[in-house]
Amino acid sequence: MQPENLFLFAFPFIFIAGWCGVSLLLAHMGGWHSMASIYQATSHPSGKRFWMQSARMGLVNYSSCLTVYVSKDGLYLSVWPMFRLGHPPLFLPWSAIQKPTLKKVLWVEMASFEVGVPRLASVTLSKKVLEAAKAYV
């Protein structure tokens, strides 16, 4: 087999393996994996939906690829299916959300909080998500 044909044959496999590896690495670096060990969602979400949300978890930015539901029981977070490897949907009960604060990131106000006791991860979301939660907390 010619080297250029070998590359064309191997590229899709290399790309998929790289995509999967990066997705799993990001889940560990941001704390999603740690949160999923305790707070993996077991049912379909309900409540007010916020689509195409961004968040920062630990060292990882999830830019416009999250769906967040705010309900009377807690927050439901899920990543778009193409990024889901290593990122099962999460359900964070209100009791798991600690030290909520508002902070400015450039000119945008964001809501920041810690998850779990002891802390599993720190999460920063849009302020409008935390404001929607005020009806339940």
PDB file of N, CA and C in Angstrom, residues 29-121:
ATOM      1  N   MET A  29     -10.259  16.711  33.520  1.00  0.00           N
ATOM      2  CA  MET A  29      -9.633  17.987  33.882  1.00  0.00           C
ATOM      3  C   MET A  29     -10.636  18.978  34.475  1.00  0.00           C
ATOM      4  N   GLY A  30     -11.862  18.967  33.992  1.00  0.00           N
ATOM      5  CA  GLY A  30     -12.848  19.931  34.450  1.00  0.00           C
ATOM      6  C   GLY A  30     -13.620  19.514  35.682  1.00  0.00           C
ATOM      7  N   GLY A  31     -13.585  18.238  36.010  1.00  0.00           N
ATOM      8  CA  GLY A  31     -14.331  17.756  37.161  1.00  0.00           C
ATOM      9  C   GLY A  31     -15.653  17.095  36.810  1.00  0.00           C
ATOM     10  N   TRP A  32     -15.997  17.045  35.525  1.00  0.00           N
ATOM     11  CA  TRP A  32     -17.258  16.409  35.122  1.00  0.00           C
ATOM     12  C   TRP A  32     -17.262  14.948  35.548  1.00  0.00           C
ATOM     13  N   HIS A  33     -16.145  14.279  35.357  1.00  0.00           N
ATOM     14  CA  HIS A  33     -16.033  12.871  35.721  1.00  0.00           C
ATOM     15  C   HIS A  33     -16.285  12.668  37.217  1.00  0.00           C
ATOM     16  N   SER A  34     -15.688  13.518  38.047  1.00  0.00           N
ATOM     17  CA  SER A  34     -15.880  13.422  39.502  1.00  0.00           C
ATOM     18  C   SER A  34     -17.329  13.655  39.878  1.00  0.00           C
ATOM     19  N   MET A  35     -17.955  14.677  39.267  1.00  0.00           N
ATOM     20  CA  MET A  35     -19.361  14.953  39.569  1.00  0.00           C
ATOM     21  C   MET A  35     -20.258  13.807  39.111  1.00  0.00           C
ATOM     22  N   ALA A  36     -19.943  13.214  37.953  1.00  0.00           N
ATOM     23  CA  ALA A  36     -20.764  12.119  37.433  1.00  0.00           C
ATOM     24  C   ALA A  36     -20.696  10.884  38.321  1.00  0.00           C
ATOM     25  N   SER A  37     -19.610  10.723  39.061  1.00  0.00           N
ATOM     26  CA  SER A  37     -19.504   9.559  39.942  1.00  0.00           C
ATOM     27  C   SER A  37     -20.560   9.599  41.051  1.00  0.00           C
ATOM     28  N   ILE A  38     -21.053  10.786  41.375  1.00  0.00           N
ATOM     29  CA  ILE A  38     -22.061  10.937  42.422  1.00  0.00           C
ATOM     30  C   ILE A  38     -23.387  11.452  41.875  1.00  0.00           C
ATOM     31  N   TYR A  39     -23.319  12.387  40.919  1.00  0.00           N
ATOM     32  CA  TYR A  39     -24.512  13.113  40.489  1.00  0.00           C
ATOM     33  C   TYR A  39     -24.940  12.820  39.056  1.00  0.00           C
ATOM     34  N   GLN A  40     -24.671  11.626  38.556  1.00  0.00           N
ATOM     35  CA  GLN A  40     -25.112  11.290  37.201  1.00  0.00           C
ATOM     36  C   GLN A  40     -26.636  11.259  37.164  1.00  0.00           C
ATOM     37  N   ALA A  41     -27.213  11.905  36.162  1.00  0.00           N
ATOM     38  CA  ALA A  41     -28.676  11.980  36.038  1.00  0.00           C
ATOM     39  C   ALA A  41     -29.244  10.596  35.745  1.00  0.00           C
ATOM     40  N   THR A  42     -30.368  10.304  36.382  1.00  0.00           N
ATOM     41  CA  THR A  42     -31.018   9.007  36.176  1.00  0.00           C
ATOM     42  C   THR A  42     -32.385   9.143  35.528  1.00  0.00           C
ATOM     43  N   SER A  43     -32.849  10.374  35.341  1.00  0.00           N
ATOM     44  CA  SER A  43     -34.154  10.573  34.710  1.00  0.00           C
ATOM     45  C   SER A  43     -34.088  11.765  33.769  1.00  0.00           C
ATOM     46  N   HIS A  44     -35.125  11.899  32.968  1.00  0.00           N
ATOM     47  CA  HIS A  44     -35.214  13.000  32.015  1.00  0.00           C
ATOM     48  C   HIS A  44     -35.455  14.306  32.763  1.00  0.00           C
ATOM     49  N   PRO A  45     -34.856  15.393  32.318  1.00  0.00           N
ATOM     50  CA  PRO A  45     -34.975  16.653  33.046  1.00  0.00           C
ATOM     51  C   PRO A  45     -36.347  17.303  32.912  1.00  0.00           C
ATOM     52  N   SER A  46     -36.625  18.171  33.854  1.00  0.00           N
ATOM     53  CA  SER A  46     -37.823  18.996  33.795  1.00  0.00           C
ATOM     54  C   SER A  46     -37.417  20.395  34.237  1.00  0.00           C
ATOM     55  N   GLY A  47     -38.318  21.335  34.091  1.00  0.00           N
ATOM     56  CA  GLY A  47     -38.038  22.695  34.522  1.00  0.00           C
ATOM     57  C   GLY A  47     -37.771  23.614  33.355  1.00  0.00           C
ATOM     58  N   LYS A  48     -37.209  24.766  33.663  1.00  0.00           N
ATOM     59  CA  LYS A  48     -36.907  25.774  32.645  1.00  0.00           C
ATOM     60  C   LYS A  48     -35.604  25.410  31.942  1.00  0.00           C
ATOM     61  N   ARG A  49     -35.674  25.369  30.609  1.00  0.00           N
ATOM     62  CA  ARG A  49     -34.517  24.953  29.816  1.00  0.00           C
ATOM     63  C   ARG A  49     -33.734  26.164  29.321  1.00  0.00           C
ATOM     64  N   PHE A  50     -32.413  26.052  29.423  1.00  0.00           N
ATOM     65  CA  PHE A  50     -31.483  27.025  28.858  1.00  0.00           C
ATOM     66  C   PHE A  50     -30.612  26.260  27.872  1.00  0.00           C
ATOM     67  N   TRP A  51     -30.756  26.569  26.609  1.00  0.00           N
ATOM     68  CA  TRP A  51     -30.071  25.840  25.540  1.00  0.00           C
ATOM     69  C   TRP A  51     -28.852  26.628  25.076  1.00  0.00           C
ATOM     70  N   MET A  52     -27.838  25.945  24.602  1.00  0.00           N
ATOM     71  CA  MET A  52     -26.602  26.538  24.085  1.00  0.00           C
ATOM     72  C   MET A  52     -25.922  27.414  25.139  1.00  0.00           C
ATOM     73  N   GLN A  53     -25.802  26.889  26.333  1.00  0.00           N
ATOM     74  CA  GLN A  53     -25.161  27.611  27.424  1.00  0.00           C
ATOM     75  C   GLN A  53     -23.666  27.315  27.465  1.00  0.00           C
ATOM     76  N   SER A  54     -22.945  28.255  28.008  1.00  0.00           N
ATOM     77  CA  SER A  54     -21.514  28.086  28.229  1.00  0.00           C
ATOM     78  C   SER A  54     -21.270  27.956  29.718  1.00  0.00           C
ATOM     79  N   ALA A  55     -20.212  27.269  30.065  1.00  0.00           N
ATOM     80  CA  ALA A  55     -19.838  27.115  31.466  1.00  0.00           C
ATOM     81  C   ALA A  55     -18.335  26.887  31.541  1.00  0.00           C
ATOM     82  N   ARG A  56     -17.821  27.160  32.701  1.00  0.00           N
ATOM     83  CA  ARG A  56     -16.428  26.822  32.992  1.00  0.00           C
ATOM     84  C   ARG A  56     -16.451  25.879  34.176  1.00  0.00           C
ATOM     85  N   MET A  57     -15.784  24.760  34.015  1.00  0.00           N
ATOM     86  CA  MET A  57     -15.662  23.777  35.092  1.00  0.00           C
ATOM     87  C   MET A  57     -14.192  23.480  35.256  1.00  0.00           C
ATOM     88  N   GLY A  58     -13.662  23.896  36.388  1.00  0.00           N
ATOM     89  CA  GLY A  58     -12.233  23.708  36.608  1.00  0.00           C
ATOM     90  C   GLY A  58     -11.435  24.400  35.531  1.00  0.00           C
ATOM     91  N   LEU A  59     -10.624  23.668  34.808  1.00  0.00           N
ATOM     92  CA  LEU A  59      -9.772  24.217  33.755  1.00  0.00           C
ATOM     93  C   LEU A  59     -10.422  24.214  32.382  1.00  0.00           C
ATOM     94  N   VAL A  60     -11.667  23.729  32.290  1.00  0.00           N
ATOM     95  CA  VAL A  60     -12.289  23.491  30.996  1.00  0.00           C
ATOM     96  C   VAL A  60     -13.430  24.469  30.735  1.00  0.00           C
ATOM     97  N   ASN A  61     -13.438  25.052  29.536  1.00  0.00           N
ATOM     98  CA  ASN A  61     -14.545  25.885  29.078  1.00  0.00           C
ATOM     99  C   ASN A  61     -15.441  25.063  28.167  1.00  0.00           C
ATOM    100  N   TYR A  62     -16.715  25.058  28.476  1.00  0.00           N
ATOM    101  CA  TYR A  62     -17.718  24.425  27.626  1.00  0.00           C
ATOM    102  C   TYR A  62     -18.462  25.568  26.939  1.00  0.00           C
ATOM    103  N   SER A  63     -18.062  25.904  25.731  1.00  0.00           N
ATOM    104  CA  SER A  63     -18.585  27.079  25.041  1.00  0.00           C
ATOM    105  C   SER A  63     -19.810  26.736  24.199  1.00  0.00           C
ATOM    106  N   SER A  64     -20.957  27.201  24.651  1.00  0.00           N
ATOM    107  CA  SER A  64     -22.228  27.078  23.918  1.00  0.00           C
ATOM    108  C   SER A  64     -22.570  25.645  23.543  1.00  0.00           C
ATOM    109  N   CYS A  65     -22.194  24.682  24.370  1.00  0.00           N
ATOM    110  CA  CYS A  65     -22.487  23.285  24.044  1.00  0.00           C
ATOM    111  C   CYS A  65     -23.238  22.573  25.166  1.00  0.00           C
ATOM    112  N   LEU A  66     -23.799  23.336  26.103  1.00  0.00           N
ATOM    113  CA  LEU A  66     -24.523  22.743  27.226  1.00  0.00           C
ATOM    114  C   LEU A  66     -26.010  23.045  27.138  1.00  0.00           C
ATOM    115  N   THR A  67     -26.792  22.111  27.627  1.00  0.00           N
ATOM    116  CA  THR A  67     -28.205  22.343  27.884  1.00  0.00           C
ATOM    117  C   THR A  67     -28.376  22.247  29.392  1.00  0.00           C
ATOM    118  N   VAL A  68     -28.985  23.273  29.981  1.00  0.00           N
ATOM    119  CA  VAL A  68     -29.167  23.348  31.425  1.00  0.00           C
ATOM    120  C   VAL A  68     -30.655  23.459  31.715  1.00  0.00           C
ATOM    121  N   TYR A  69     -31.130  22.644  32.647  1.00  0.00           N
ATOM    122  CA  TYR A  69     -32.507  22.755  33.142  1.00  0.00           C
ATOM    123  C   TYR A  69     -32.445  23.166  34.600  1.00  0.00           C
ATOM    124  N   VAL A  70     -33.283  24.131  34.951  1.00  0.00           N
ATOM    125  CA  VAL A  70     -33.415  24.562  36.338  1.00  0.00           C
ATOM    126  C   VAL A  70     -34.788  24.086  36.808  1.00  0.00           C
ATOM    127  N   SER A  71     -34.814  23.255  37.857  1.00  0.00           N
ATOM    128  CA  SER A  71     -36.082  22.741  38.369  1.00  0.00           C
ATOM    129  C   SER A  71     -36.146  22.934  39.875  1.00  0.00           C
ATOM    130  N   LYS A  72     -37.259  22.574  40.454  1.00  0.00           N
ATOM    131  CA  LYS A  72     -37.422  22.716  41.904  1.00  0.00           C
ATOM    132  C   LYS A  72     -36.466  21.803  42.664  1.00  0.00           C
ATOM    133  N   ASP A  73     -35.972  20.749  42.021  1.00  0.00           N
ATOM    134  CA  ASP A  73     -35.090  19.795  42.684  1.00  0.00           C
ATOM    135  C   ASP A  73     -33.606  20.071  42.494  1.00  0.00           C
ATOM    136  N   GLY A  74     -33.240  20.811  41.438  1.00  0.00           N
ATOM    137  CA  GLY A  74     -31.830  21.082  41.205  1.00  0.00           C
ATOM    138  C   GLY A  74     -31.529  21.472  39.775  1.00  0.00           C
ATOM    139  N   LEU A  75     -30.260  21.370  39.404  1.00  0.00           N
ATOM    140  CA  LEU A  75     -29.788  21.699  38.056  1.00  0.00           C
ATOM    141  C   LEU A  75     -29.473  20.420  37.289  1.00  0.00           C
ATOM    142  N   TYR A  76     -29.911  20.380  36.041  1.00  0.00           N
ATOM    143  CA  TYR A  76     -29.588  19.287  35.135  1.00  0.00           C
ATOM    144  C   TYR A  76     -28.659  19.862  34.073  1.00  0.00           C
ATOM    145  N   LEU A  77     -27.523  19.224  33.849  1.00  0.00           N
ATOM    146  CA  LEU A  77     -26.551  19.676  32.857  1.00  0.00           C
ATOM    147  C   LEU A  77     -26.260  18.548  31.882  1.00  0.00           C
ATOM    148  N   SER A  78     -26.293  18.863  30.599  1.00  0.00           N
ATOM    149  CA  SER A  78     -25.886  17.866  29.616  1.00  0.00           C
ATOM    150  C   SER A  78     -25.105  18.549  28.495  1.00  0.00           C
ATOM    151  N   VAL A  79     -24.193  17.792  27.933  1.00  0.00           N
ATOM    152  CA  VAL A  79     -23.350  18.253  26.832  1.00  0.00           C
ATOM    153  C   VAL A  79     -23.966  17.720  25.543  1.00  0.00           C
ATOM    154  N   TRP A  80     -23.812  18.461  24.463  1.00  0.00           N
ATOM    155  CA  TRP A  80     -24.310  18.002  23.175  1.00  0.00           C
ATOM    156  C   TRP A  80     -23.771  16.602  22.880  1.00  0.00           C
ATOM    157  N   PRO A  81     -24.557  15.779  22.192  1.00  0.00           N
ATOM    158  CA  PRO A  81     -24.157  14.382  21.955  1.00  0.00           C
ATOM    159  C   PRO A  81     -22.775  14.197  21.329  1.00  0.00           C
ATOM    160  N   MET A  82     -22.358  15.077  20.439  1.00  0.00           N
ATOM    161  CA  MET A  82     -21.054  14.880  19.793  1.00  0.00           C
ATOM    162  C   MET A  82     -19.880  15.067  20.760  1.00  0.00           C
ATOM    163  N   PHE A  83     -20.144  15.652  21.929  1.00  0.00           N
ATOM    164  CA  PHE A  83     -19.100  15.840  22.952  1.00  0.00           C
ATOM    165  C   PHE A  83     -19.365  14.988  24.187  1.00  0.00           C
ATOM    166  N   ARG A  84     -20.321  14.082  24.125  1.00  0.00           N
ATOM    167  CA  ARG A  84     -20.817  13.409  25.320  1.00  0.00           C
ATOM    168  C   ARG A  84     -19.891  12.332  25.878  1.00  0.00           C
ATOM    169  N   LEU A  85     -18.967  11.786  25.110  1.00  0.00           N
ATOM    170  CA  LEU A  85     -18.100  10.732  25.629  1.00  0.00           C
ATOM    171  C   LEU A  85     -17.372  11.233  26.869  1.00  0.00           C
ATOM    172  N   GLY A  86     -17.576  10.550  27.986  1.00  0.00           N
ATOM    173  CA  GLY A  86     -16.988  10.958  29.250  1.00  0.00           C
ATOM    174  C   GLY A  86     -17.793  12.014  29.984  1.00  0.00           C
ATOM    175  N   HIS A  87     -18.907  12.444  29.389  1.00  0.00           N
ATOM    176  CA  HIS A  87     -19.740  13.503  29.954  1.00  0.00           C
ATOM    177  C   HIS A  87     -21.198  13.051  30.054  1.00  0.00           C
ATOM    178  N   PRO A  88     -21.516  12.084  30.913  1.00  0.00           N
ATOM    179  CA  PRO A  88     -22.928  11.712  31.052  1.00  0.00           C
ATOM    180  C   PRO A  88     -23.704  12.894  31.638  1.00  0.00           C
ATOM    181  N   PRO A  89     -25.005  12.985  31.372  1.00  0.00           N
ATOM    182  CA  PRO A  89     -25.793  14.072  31.953  1.00  0.00           C
ATOM    183  C   PRO A  89     -25.688  14.071  33.483  1.00  0.00           C
ATOM    184  N   LEU A  90     -25.687  15.270  34.049  1.00  0.00           N
ATOM    185  CA  LEU A  90     -25.581  15.435  35.499  1.00  0.00           C
ATOM    186  C   LEU A  90     -26.872  16.008  36.055  1.00  0.00           C
ATOM    187  N   PHE A  91     -27.205  15.590  37.264  1.00  0.00           N
ATOM    188  CA  PHE A  91     -28.273  16.239  38.005  1.00  0.00           C
ATOM    189  C   PHE A  91     -27.696  16.652  39.349  1.00  0.00           C
ATOM    190  N   LEU A  92     -27.607  17.959  39.571  1.00  0.00           N
ATOM    191  CA  LEU A  92     -27.036  18.498  40.802  1.00  0.00           C
ATOM    192  C   LEU A  92     -28.176  18.974  41.699  1.00  0.00           C
ATOM    193  N   PRO A  93     -28.470  18.243  42.776  1.00  0.00           N
ATOM    194  CA  PRO A  93     -29.517  18.726  43.689  1.00  0.00           C
ATOM    195  C   PRO A  93     -29.051  20.023  44.342  1.00  0.00           C
ATOM    196  N   TRP A  94     -30.006  20.839  44.754  1.00  0.00           N
ATOM    197  CA  TRP A  94     -29.653  22.121  45.361  1.00  0.00           C
ATOM    198  C   TRP A  94     -28.735  21.943  46.576  1.00  0.00           C
ATOM    199  N   SER A  95     -28.870  20.842  47.273  1.00  0.00           N
ATOM    200  CA  SER A  95     -28.032  20.612  48.460  1.00  0.00           C
ATOM    201  C   SER A  95     -26.558  20.413  48.097  1.00  0.00           C
ATOM    202  N   ALA A  96     -26.264  20.065  46.839  1.00  0.00           N
ATOM    203  CA  ALA A  96     -24.884  19.850  46.401  1.00  0.00           C
ATOM    204  C   ALA A  96     -24.206  21.139  45.973  1.00  0.00           C
ATOM    205  N   ILE A  97     -24.990  22.186  45.777  1.00  0.00           N
ATOM    206  CA  ILE A  97     -24.451  23.459  45.290  1.00  0.00           C
ATOM    207  C   ILE A  97     -24.069  24.320  46.483  1.00  0.00           C
ATOM    208  N   GLN A  98     -22.780  24.624  46.570  1.00  0.00           N
ATOM    209  CA  GLN A  98     -22.227  25.332  47.717  1.00  0.00           C
ATOM    210  C   GLN A  98     -21.595  26.661  47.281  1.00  0.00           C
ATOM    211  N   LYS A  99     -21.633  27.633  48.162  1.00  0.00           N
ATOM    212  CA  LYS A  99     -20.959  28.919  47.987  1.00  0.00           C
ATOM    213  C   LYS A  99     -21.288  29.618  46.664  1.00  0.00           C
ATOM    214  N   PRO A 100     -22.581  29.797  46.341  1.00  0.00           N
ATOM    215  CA  PRO A 100     -22.904  30.512  45.095  1.00  0.00           C
ATOM    216  C   PRO A 100     -22.501  31.988  45.214  1.00  0.00           C
ATOM    217  N   THR A 101     -21.857  32.500  44.189  1.00  0.00           N
ATOM    218  CA  THR A 101     -21.452  33.899  44.156  1.00  0.00           C
ATOM    219  C   THR A 101     -21.622  34.441  42.745  1.00  0.00           C
ATOM    220  N   LEU A 102     -21.752  35.749  42.648  1.00  0.00           N
ATOM    221  CA  LEU A 102     -21.772  36.411  41.348  1.00  0.00           C
ATOM    222  C   LEU A 102     -20.421  37.064  41.138  1.00  0.00           C
ATOM    223  N   LYS A 103     -19.926  36.994  39.912  1.00  0.00           N
ATOM    224  CA  LYS A 103     -18.664  37.657  39.604  1.00  0.00           C
ATOM    225  C   LYS A 103     -18.702  38.147  38.167  1.00  0.00           C
ATOM    226  N   LYS A 104     -17.881  39.144  37.896  1.00  0.00           N
ATOM    227  CA  LYS A 104     -17.797  39.692  36.547  1.00  0.00           C
ATOM    228  C   LYS A 104     -16.635  39.061  35.807  1.00  0.00           C
ATOM    229  N   VAL A 105     -16.922  38.592  34.605  1.00  0.00           N
ATOM    230  CA  VAL A 105     -15.899  38.096  33.699  1.00  0.00           C
ATOM    231  C   VAL A 105     -15.932  39.040  32.508  1.00  0.00           C
ATOM    232  N   LEU A 106     -14.930  39.884  32.419  1.00  0.00           N
ATOM    233  CA  LEU A 106     -14.912  41.015  31.486  1.00  0.00           C
ATOM    234  C   LEU A 106     -16.105  41.906  31.810  1.00  0.00           C
ATOM    235  N   TRP A 107     -17.091  42.001  30.950  1.00  0.00           N
ATOM    236  CA  TRP A 107     -18.256  42.857  31.207  1.00  0.00           C
ATOM    237  C   TRP A 107     -19.521  42.053  31.482  1.00  0.00           C
ATOM    238  N   VAL A 108     -19.404  40.736  31.610  1.00  0.00           N
ATOM    239  CA  VAL A 108     -20.550  39.862  31.793  1.00  0.00           C
ATOM    240  C   VAL A 108     -20.583  39.327  33.229  1.00  0.00           C
ATOM    241  N   GLU A 109     -21.757  39.401  33.866  1.00  0.00           N
ATOM    242  CA  GLU A 109     -21.898  38.820  35.195  1.00  0.00           C
ATOM    243  C   GLU A 109     -22.163  37.326  35.073  1.00  0.00           C
ATOM    244  N   MET A 110     -21.431  36.567  35.870  1.00  0.00           N
ATOM    245  CA  MET A 110     -21.543  35.113  35.855  1.00  0.00           C
ATOM    246  C   MET A 110     -21.827  34.618  37.272  1.00  0.00           C
ATOM    247  N   ALA A 111     -22.415  33.447  37.365  1.00  0.00           N
ATOM    248  CA  ALA A 111     -22.678  32.808  38.656  1.00  0.00           C
ATOM    249  C   ALA A 111     -21.667  31.685  38.833  1.00  0.00           C
ATOM    250  N   SER A 112     -21.050  31.641  39.979  1.00  0.00           N
ATOM    251  CA  SER A 112     -20.040  30.641  40.259  1.00  0.00           C
ATOM    252  C   SER A 112     -20.430  29.888  41.528  1.00  0.00           C
ATOM    253  N   PHE A 113     -20.180  28.589  41.555  1.00  0.00           N
ATOM    254  CA  PHE A 113     -20.463  27.803  42.746  1.00  0.00           C
ATOM    255  C   PHE A 113     -19.587  26.562  42.767  1.00  0.00           C
ATOM    256  N   GLU A 114     -19.524  25.953  43.935  1.00  0.00           N
ATOM    257  CA  GLU A 114     -18.802  24.692  44.108  1.00  0.00           C
ATOM    258  C   GLU A 114     -19.822  23.571  44.190  1.00  0.00           C
ATOM    259  N   VAL A 115     -19.414  22.389  43.783  1.00  0.00           N
ATOM    260  CA  VAL A 115     -20.298  21.226  43.809  1.00  0.00           C
ATOM    261  C   VAL A 115     -19.742  20.200  44.784  1.00  0.00           C
ATOM    262  N   GLY A 116     -20.593  19.818  45.743  1.00  0.00           N
ATOM    263  CA  GLY A 116     -20.250  18.760  46.682  1.00  0.00           C
ATOM    264  C   GLY A 116     -19.485  19.230  47.907  1.00  0.00           C
ATOM    265  N   VAL A 117     -19.541  18.402  48.931  1.00  0.00           N
ATOM    266  CA  VAL A 117     -18.766  18.602  50.153  1.00  0.00           C
ATOM    267  C   VAL A 117     -18.118  17.260  50.470  1.00  0.00           C
ATOM    268  N   PRO A 118     -16.826  17.104  50.357  1.00  0.00           N
ATOM    269  CA  PRO A 118     -15.855  18.093  49.924  1.00  0.00           C
ATOM    270  C   PRO A 118     -16.046  18.444  48.449  1.00  0.00           C
ATOM    271  N   ARG A 119     -15.441  19.544  48.029  1.00  0.00           N
ATOM    272  CA  ARG A 119     -15.633  20.076  46.682  1.00  0.00           C
ATOM    273  C   ARG A 119     -15.158  19.090  45.617  1.00  0.00           C
ATOM    274  N   LEU A 120     -16.068  18.788  44.679  1.00  0.00           N
ATOM    275  CA  LEU A 120     -15.722  17.942  43.537  1.00  0.00           C
ATOM    276  C   LEU A 120     -15.283  18.787  42.351  1.00  0.00           C
ATOM    277  N   ALA A 121     -15.917  19.943  42.197  1.00  0.00           N
ATOM    278  CA  ALA A 121     -15.614  20.822  41.064  1.00  0.00           C
ATOM    279  C   ALA A 121     -16.143  22.211  41.355  1.00  0.00           C
TER     280      ALA A 121
END
